[in-house]
Short mmCIF file of N, CA and C in Angstrom, two decimals:
data_model
loop_
_atom_site.label_atom_id
_atom_site.label_comp_id
_atom_site.label_asym_id
_atom_site.label_seq_id
_atom_site.Cartn_x
_atom_site.Cartn_y
_atom_site.Cartn_z
N UNK Q 1 -28.11 32.46 91.47
CA UNK Q 1 -27.46 32.76 92.86
C UNK Q 1 -28.44 33.57 93.35
N UNK Q 2 -28.65 32.24 94.87
CA UNK Q 2 -29.42 33.58 95.24
C UNK Q 2 -28.86 34.93 96.04
N UNK Q 3 -29.16 36.02 96.53
CA UNK Q 3 -28.69 37.19 97.36
C UNK Q 3 -27.65 36.59 97.96
N UNK Q 4 -27.89 36.16 99.20
CA UNK Q 4 -26.79 35.44 100.23
C UNK Q 4 -25.36 35.37 99.62
N UNK Q 5 -25.59 34.35 98.24
CA UNK Q 5 -24.59 34.63 98.09
C UNK Q 5 -23.27 34.45 97.47
N UNK Q 6 -24.01 36.42 96.90
CA UNK Q 6 -23.88 37.76 96.63
C UNK Q 6 -22.67 37.48 97.69
N UNK Q 7 -23.19 38.28 98.82
CA UNK Q 7 -23.21 39.09 100.21
C UNK Q 7 -21.87 37.83 101.25
N UNK Q 8 -22.21 37.01 100.60
CA UNK Q 8 -21.08 36.20 101.97
C UNK Q 8 -20.09 36.50 100.50
N UNK Q 9 -19.90 36.43 99.01
CA UNK Q 9 -18.48 36.73 98.38
C UNK Q 9 -17.80 37.66 98.11
N UNK Q 10 -19.10 38.69 98.87
CA UNK Q 10 -18.63 40.31 99.53
C UNK Q 10 -17.52 40.07 100.38
N UNK Q 11 -18.68 40.06 101.26
CA UNK Q 11 -18.52 40.93 103.11
C UNK Q 11 -17.17 39.29 103.52
N UNK Q 12 -16.99 37.82 102.76
CA UNK Q 12 -17.08 37.15 103.19
C UNK Q 12 -17.53 35.74 104.07
N UNK Q 13 -17.14 34.71 104.24
CA UNK Q 13 -18.36 34.43 105.86
C UNK Q 13 -17.46 34.13 107.26
N UNK Q 14 -17.30 34.92 107.44
CA UNK Q 14 -16.94 34.85 108.58
C UNK Q 14 -17.09 36.49 109.50
N UNK Q 15 -17.37 37.82 108.75
CA UNK Q 15 -17.46 39.03 109.02
C UNK Q 15 -19.31 38.62 109.23
N UNK Q 16 -19.90 38.06 108.10
CA UNK Q 16 -21.29 36.58 108.40
C UNK Q 16 -21.40 36.72 109.86
N UNK Q 17 -20.53 35.75 110.04
CA UNK Q 17 -20.63 34.92 111.67
C UNK Q 17 -20.70 35.60 112.25
N UNK Q 18 -20.08 36.99 112.28
CA UNK Q 18 -19.73 37.51 114.19
C UNK Q 18 -20.72 39.09 113.80
N UNK Q 19 -21.76 38.90 112.23
CA UNK Q 19 -22.68 40.35 112.70
C UNK Q 19 -23.92 39.31 112.87
N UNK Q 20 -23.84 38.11 113.07
CA UNK Q 20 -25.11 36.72 112.64
C UNK Q 20 -24.71 36.99 114.60
N UNK Q 21 -24.25 36.93 115.15
CA UNK Q 21 -23.81 36.46 116.75
C UNK Q 21 -23.37 37.77 117.82
N UNK Q 22 -23.84 38.58 117.37
CA UNK Q 22 -23.93 39.50 117.62
C UNK Q 22 -24.28 39.82 118.55
N UNK Q 23 -24.76 40.76 120.03
CA UNK Q 23 -25.97 40.76 120.66
C UNK Q 23 -26.65 41.94 120.51
N UNK Q 24 -25.84 43.20 119.99
CA UNK Q 24 -26.72 43.67 119.32
C UNK Q 24 -26.74 43.97 117.68
N UNK Q 25 -27.69 43.57 117.89
CA UNK Q 25 -28.33 43.55 115.96
C UNK Q 25 -29.00 44.34 116.03
N UNK Q 26 -28.94 45.20 114.24
CA UNK Q 26 -30.05 45.96 113.89
C UNK Q 26 -30.61 45.90 113.10
N UNK Q 27 -31.90 46.88 113.57
CA UNK Q 27 -32.71 46.27 112.55
C UNK Q 27 -32.65 46.53 111.96
N UNK Q 28 -34.37 46.28 110.02
CA UNK Q 28 -34.43 47.14 109.53
C UNK Q 28 -35.37 47.61 108.60
N UNK Q 29 -36.31 48.69 108.57
CA UNK Q 29 -37.17 48.20 108.60
C UNK Q 29 -37.84 48.28 106.91
N UNK Q 30 -38.75 47.78 106.61
CA UNK Q 30 -39.57 47.73 105.19
C UNK Q 30 -40.55 48.73 105.45
N UNK Q 31 -41.36 49.38 104.00
CA UNK Q 31 -42.67 49.63 104.38
C UNK Q 31 -42.40 49.62 103.08
N UNK Q 32 -44.08 48.34 103.17
CA UNK Q 32 -44.66 48.57 102.01
C UNK Q 32 -46.23 48.08 101.93
N UNK Q 33 -46.39 48.29 100.59
CA UNK Q 33 -47.72 48.05 100.01
C UNK Q 33 -48.14 47.01 99.46
N UNK Q 34 -49.56 46.93 100.28
CA UNK Q 34 -50.30 45.62 100.60
C UNK Q 34 -51.36 45.75 100.20
N UNK Q 35 -52.01 44.52 98.36
CA UNK Q 35 -52.55 44.53 97.01
C UNK Q 35 -53.55 43.52 97.50
N UNK Q 36 -54.57 43.52 97.24
CA UNK Q 36 -55.66 42.94 97.40
C UNK Q 36 -56.44 42.25 96.51
N UNK Q 37 -56.05 40.89 95.82
CA UNK Q 37 -56.81 41.84 94.11
C UNK Q 37 -57.47 40.14 93.44
N UNK Q 38 -58.59 40.54 93.32
CA UNK Q 38 -59.73 39.12 92.23
C UNK Q 38 -59.56 39.68 91.42
N UNK Q 39 -59.22 38.17 90.89
CA UNK Q 39 -59.29 38.45 89.11
C UNK Q 39 -59.43 36.87 88.28
N UNK Q 40 -60.02 36.43 87.17
CA UNK Q 40 -59.80 35.14 86.64
C UNK Q 40 -59.44 34.16 86.30
N UNK Q 41 -59.41 32.95 86.30
CA UNK Q 41 -59.09 32.17 85.04
C UNK Q 41 -58.87 32.44 83.98
N UNK Q 42 -59.38 32.03 83.56
CA UNK Q 42 -59.98 32.23 82.00
C UNK Q 42 -61.52 33.26 81.69
N UNK Q 43 -61.51 33.65 81.09
CA UNK Q 43 -62.46 34.42 80.61
C UNK Q 43 -64.01 34.64 80.91
N UNK Q 44 -65.02 32.96 80.68
CA UNK Q 44 -65.53 32.98 80.64
C UNK Q 44 -66.53 32.87 82.44
N UNK Q 45 -64.85 32.16 83.14
CA UNK Q 45 -65.19 31.84 84.48
C UNK Q 45 -65.34 33.11 85.53
N UNK Q 46 -66.68 32.73 86.62
CA UNK Q 46 -67.20 33.58 87.28
C UNK Q 46 -66.85 33.86 88.50
N UNK Q 47 -65.94 32.82 88.89
CA UNK Q 47 -65.49 32.81 90.55
C UNK Q 47 -63.37 33.07 90.72
N UNK Q 48 -63.75 33.87 91.05
CA UNK Q 48 -62.03 34.27 91.17
C UNK Q 48 -61.22 34.01 91.85
N UNK Q 49 -59.90 33.82 92.06
CA UNK Q 49 -59.38 33.96 93.04
C UNK Q 49 -58.66 35.06 93.44
N UNK Q 50 -58.63 34.97 94.17
CA UNK Q 50 -58.22 36.44 95.57
C UNK Q 50 -56.01 35.82 95.44
N UNK Q 51 -55.56 38.10 95.20
CA UNK Q 51 -54.46 37.76 94.61
C UNK Q 51 -54.05 37.94 95.58
N UNK Q 52 -52.48 38.90 96.86
CA UNK Q 52 -51.92 38.97 97.73
C UNK Q 52 -50.45 39.56 97.39
N UNK Q 53 -50.35 40.19 97.50
CA UNK Q 53 -49.23 40.33 96.65
C UNK Q 53 -48.48 42.17 97.37
N UNK Q 54 -46.58 41.86 98.09
CA UNK Q 54 -46.44 44.03 98.21
C UNK Q 54 -45.94 44.34 97.26
N UNK Q 55 -45.87 45.19 97.18
CA UNK Q 55 -44.70 46.31 96.84
C UNK Q 55 -44.42 46.70 98.01
N UNK Q 56 -42.77 47.20 97.97
CA UNK Q 56 -42.02 48.02 98.75
C UNK Q 56 -42.01 49.45 98.15
N UNK Q 57 -42.76 50.34 99.46
CA UNK Q 57 -43.18 51.72 98.90
C UNK Q 57 -42.64 52.48 98.85
N UNK Q 58 -41.59 52.21 99.79
CA UNK Q 58 -40.30 53.84 99.58
C UNK Q 58 -39.50 54.01 97.80
N UNK Q 59 -40.58 53.13 96.76
CA UNK Q 59 -39.76 52.65 95.39
C UNK Q 59 -40.32 54.91 94.84
N UNK Q 60 -40.23 54.59 93.33
CA UNK Q 60 -41.32 55.90 93.40
C UNK Q 60 -42.31 54.80 92.53
N UNK Q 61 -42.78 55.56 92.41
CA UNK Q 61 -44.19 55.79 91.21
C UNK Q 61 -43.43 55.07 90.15
N UNK Q 62 -42.57 54.98 89.17
CA UNK Q 62 -42.46 54.23 87.35
C UNK Q 62 -41.98 53.02 88.05
N UNK Q 63 -41.05 52.89 90.09
CA UNK Q 63 -40.75 51.74 89.57
C UNK Q 63 -41.43 50.54 90.59
N UNK Q 64 -41.90 51.90 91.11
CA UNK Q 64 -43.64 49.97 91.48
C UNK Q 64 -44.03 49.92 90.74
N UNK Q 65 -44.55 50.18 89.01
CA UNK Q 65 -45.39 49.40 89.06
C UNK Q 65 -45.44 48.74 87.68
N UNK Q 66 -43.35 48.57 88.19
CA UNK Q 66 -43.08 47.53 87.03
C UNK Q 66 -42.74 46.09 87.21
N UNK Q 67 -43.78 45.23 87.26
CA UNK Q 67 -43.59 44.07 87.35
C UNK Q 67 -42.76 43.28 88.10
N UNK Q 68 -41.59 42.73 87.51
CA UNK Q 68 -40.60 42.40 88.90
C UNK Q 68 -40.53 43.27 90.51
N UNK Q 69 -41.01 44.11 90.78
CA UNK Q 69 -40.97 44.81 92.03
C UNK Q 69 -42.46 44.81 93.07
N UNK Q 70 -43.10 43.48 91.44
CA UNK Q 70 -44.58 42.79 92.92
C UNK Q 70 -44.53 41.77 93.65
N UNK Q 71 -44.69 41.58 94.42
CA UNK Q 71 -43.97 39.86 95.12
C UNK Q 71 -44.99 39.27 95.23
N UNK Q 72 -45.30 38.25 94.87
CA UNK Q 72 -47.09 37.48 95.72
C UNK Q 72 -46.97 36.52 96.82
N UNK Q 73 -47.46 36.83 97.66
CA UNK Q 73 -47.75 36.19 98.73
C UNK Q 73 -48.69 35.27 98.84
N UNK Q 74 -49.45 34.73 98.34
CA UNK Q 74 -50.20 33.97 98.22
C UNK Q 74 -51.29 33.91 97.70
N UNK Q 75 -51.83 32.45 97.02
CA UNK Q 75 -53.06 32.79 96.15
C UNK Q 75 -54.67 32.36 97.23
N UNK Q 76 -55.65 32.95 97.33
CA UNK Q 76 -56.33 32.29 97.94
C UNK Q 76 -57.57 32.32 96.88
N UNK Q 77 -57.90 30.31 96.84
CA UNK Q 77 -59.20 30.16 96.36
C UNK Q 77 -60.63 30.68 96.28
N UNK Q 78 -61.38 30.73 95.47
CA UNK Q 78 -62.02 31.00 95.28
C UNK Q 78 -63.66 30.91 96.21
N UNK Q 79 -63.25 30.21 96.88
CA UNK Q 79 -63.90 29.16 98.63
C UNK Q 79 -64.20 30.50 99.23
N UNK Q 80 -62.80 30.29 99.21
CA UNK Q 80 -62.07 30.88 100.20
C UNK Q 80 -62.59 31.08 100.97
N UNK Q 81 -62.60 32.35 102.73
CA UNK Q 81 -63.23 33.57 103.50
C UNK Q 81 -61.74 34.09 103.65
N UNK Q 82 -62.18 35.36 102.83
CA UNK Q 82 -60.51 36.36 102.79
C UNK Q 82 -60.11 36.97 104.13
N UNK Q 83 -61.01 36.51 104.77
CA UNK Q 83 -60.98 36.48 106.73
C UNK Q 83 -59.27 36.02 106.74
N UNK Q 84 -59.98 34.23 106.32
CA UNK Q 84 -58.72 33.12 106.89
C UNK Q 84 -57.52 33.43 106.54
N UNK Q 85 -58.31 33.73 105.03
CA UNK Q 85 -56.92 33.53 104.48
C UNK Q 85 -55.39 35.07 105.38
N UNK Q 86 -56.52 36.62 106.03
CA UNK Q 86 -55.16 37.06 105.80
C UNK Q 86 -54.71 36.80 107.55
N UNK Q 87 -55.91 35.81 107.83
CA UNK Q 87 -55.91 35.94 109.39
C UNK Q 87 -54.31 35.58 109.09
N UNK Q 88 -54.00 34.31 108.46
CA UNK Q 88 -52.72 32.56 108.01
C UNK Q 88 -52.32 33.83 107.99
N UNK Q 89 -51.91 34.86 106.04
CA UNK Q 89 -51.01 36.12 106.61
C UNK Q 89 -50.15 36.72 107.54
N UNK Q 90 -51.37 37.04 107.93
CA UNK Q 90 -51.25 37.28 109.61
C UNK Q 90 -50.32 37.19 110.60
N UNK Q 91 -49.97 35.82 110.60
CA UNK Q 91 -48.85 35.26 111.60
C UNK Q 91 -48.23 35.46 110.68
N UNK Q 92 -47.31 34.71 109.01
CA UNK Q 92 -46.48 34.52 108.69
C UNK Q 92 -45.45 36.51 108.68
N UNK Q 93 -46.49 37.04 108.95
CA UNK Q 93 -46.21 38.28 108.80
C UNK Q 93 -45.09 38.54 110.13
N UNK Q 94 -46.27 39.02 110.89
CA UNK Q 94 -46.13 38.55 111.85
C UNK Q 94 -45.22 38.53 112.17
N UNK Q 95 -44.47 36.74 112.19
CA UNK Q 95 -43.37 36.25 112.66
C UNK Q 95 -41.68 36.92 112.12
N UNK Q 96 -41.97 37.95 111.61
CA UNK Q 96 -40.78 38.83 111.24
C UNK Q 96 -40.29 39.69 111.43
N UNK Q 97 -41.29 40.34 112.60
CA UNK Q 97 -40.92 41.06 113.00
C UNK Q 97 -40.41 41.32 114.20
N UNK Q 98 -40.32 39.44 115.13
CA UNK Q 98 -39.99 39.31 115.64
C UNK Q 98 -37.91 39.67 116.32
#
């Protein structure tokens, strides 16, 4: 199930509707580390894909190393310019700040 379903079960739909309709919404900041990695799909392949993924920066070292705490943002094809991929990611991530 989606995490939101658990919140609705625990808090109830009415409390979430009240929270979402208030004028003074509280916000929370999440610090993350952005990784950009080149990797080949096949062993003999010269063209590499670019992987963009984030890890929460507030986790301890051991927790950050776990694959379950890495969140894939996108894959950039080998022919794409890295500036184009980052520009598209920037548009999506800046929307989260609003």
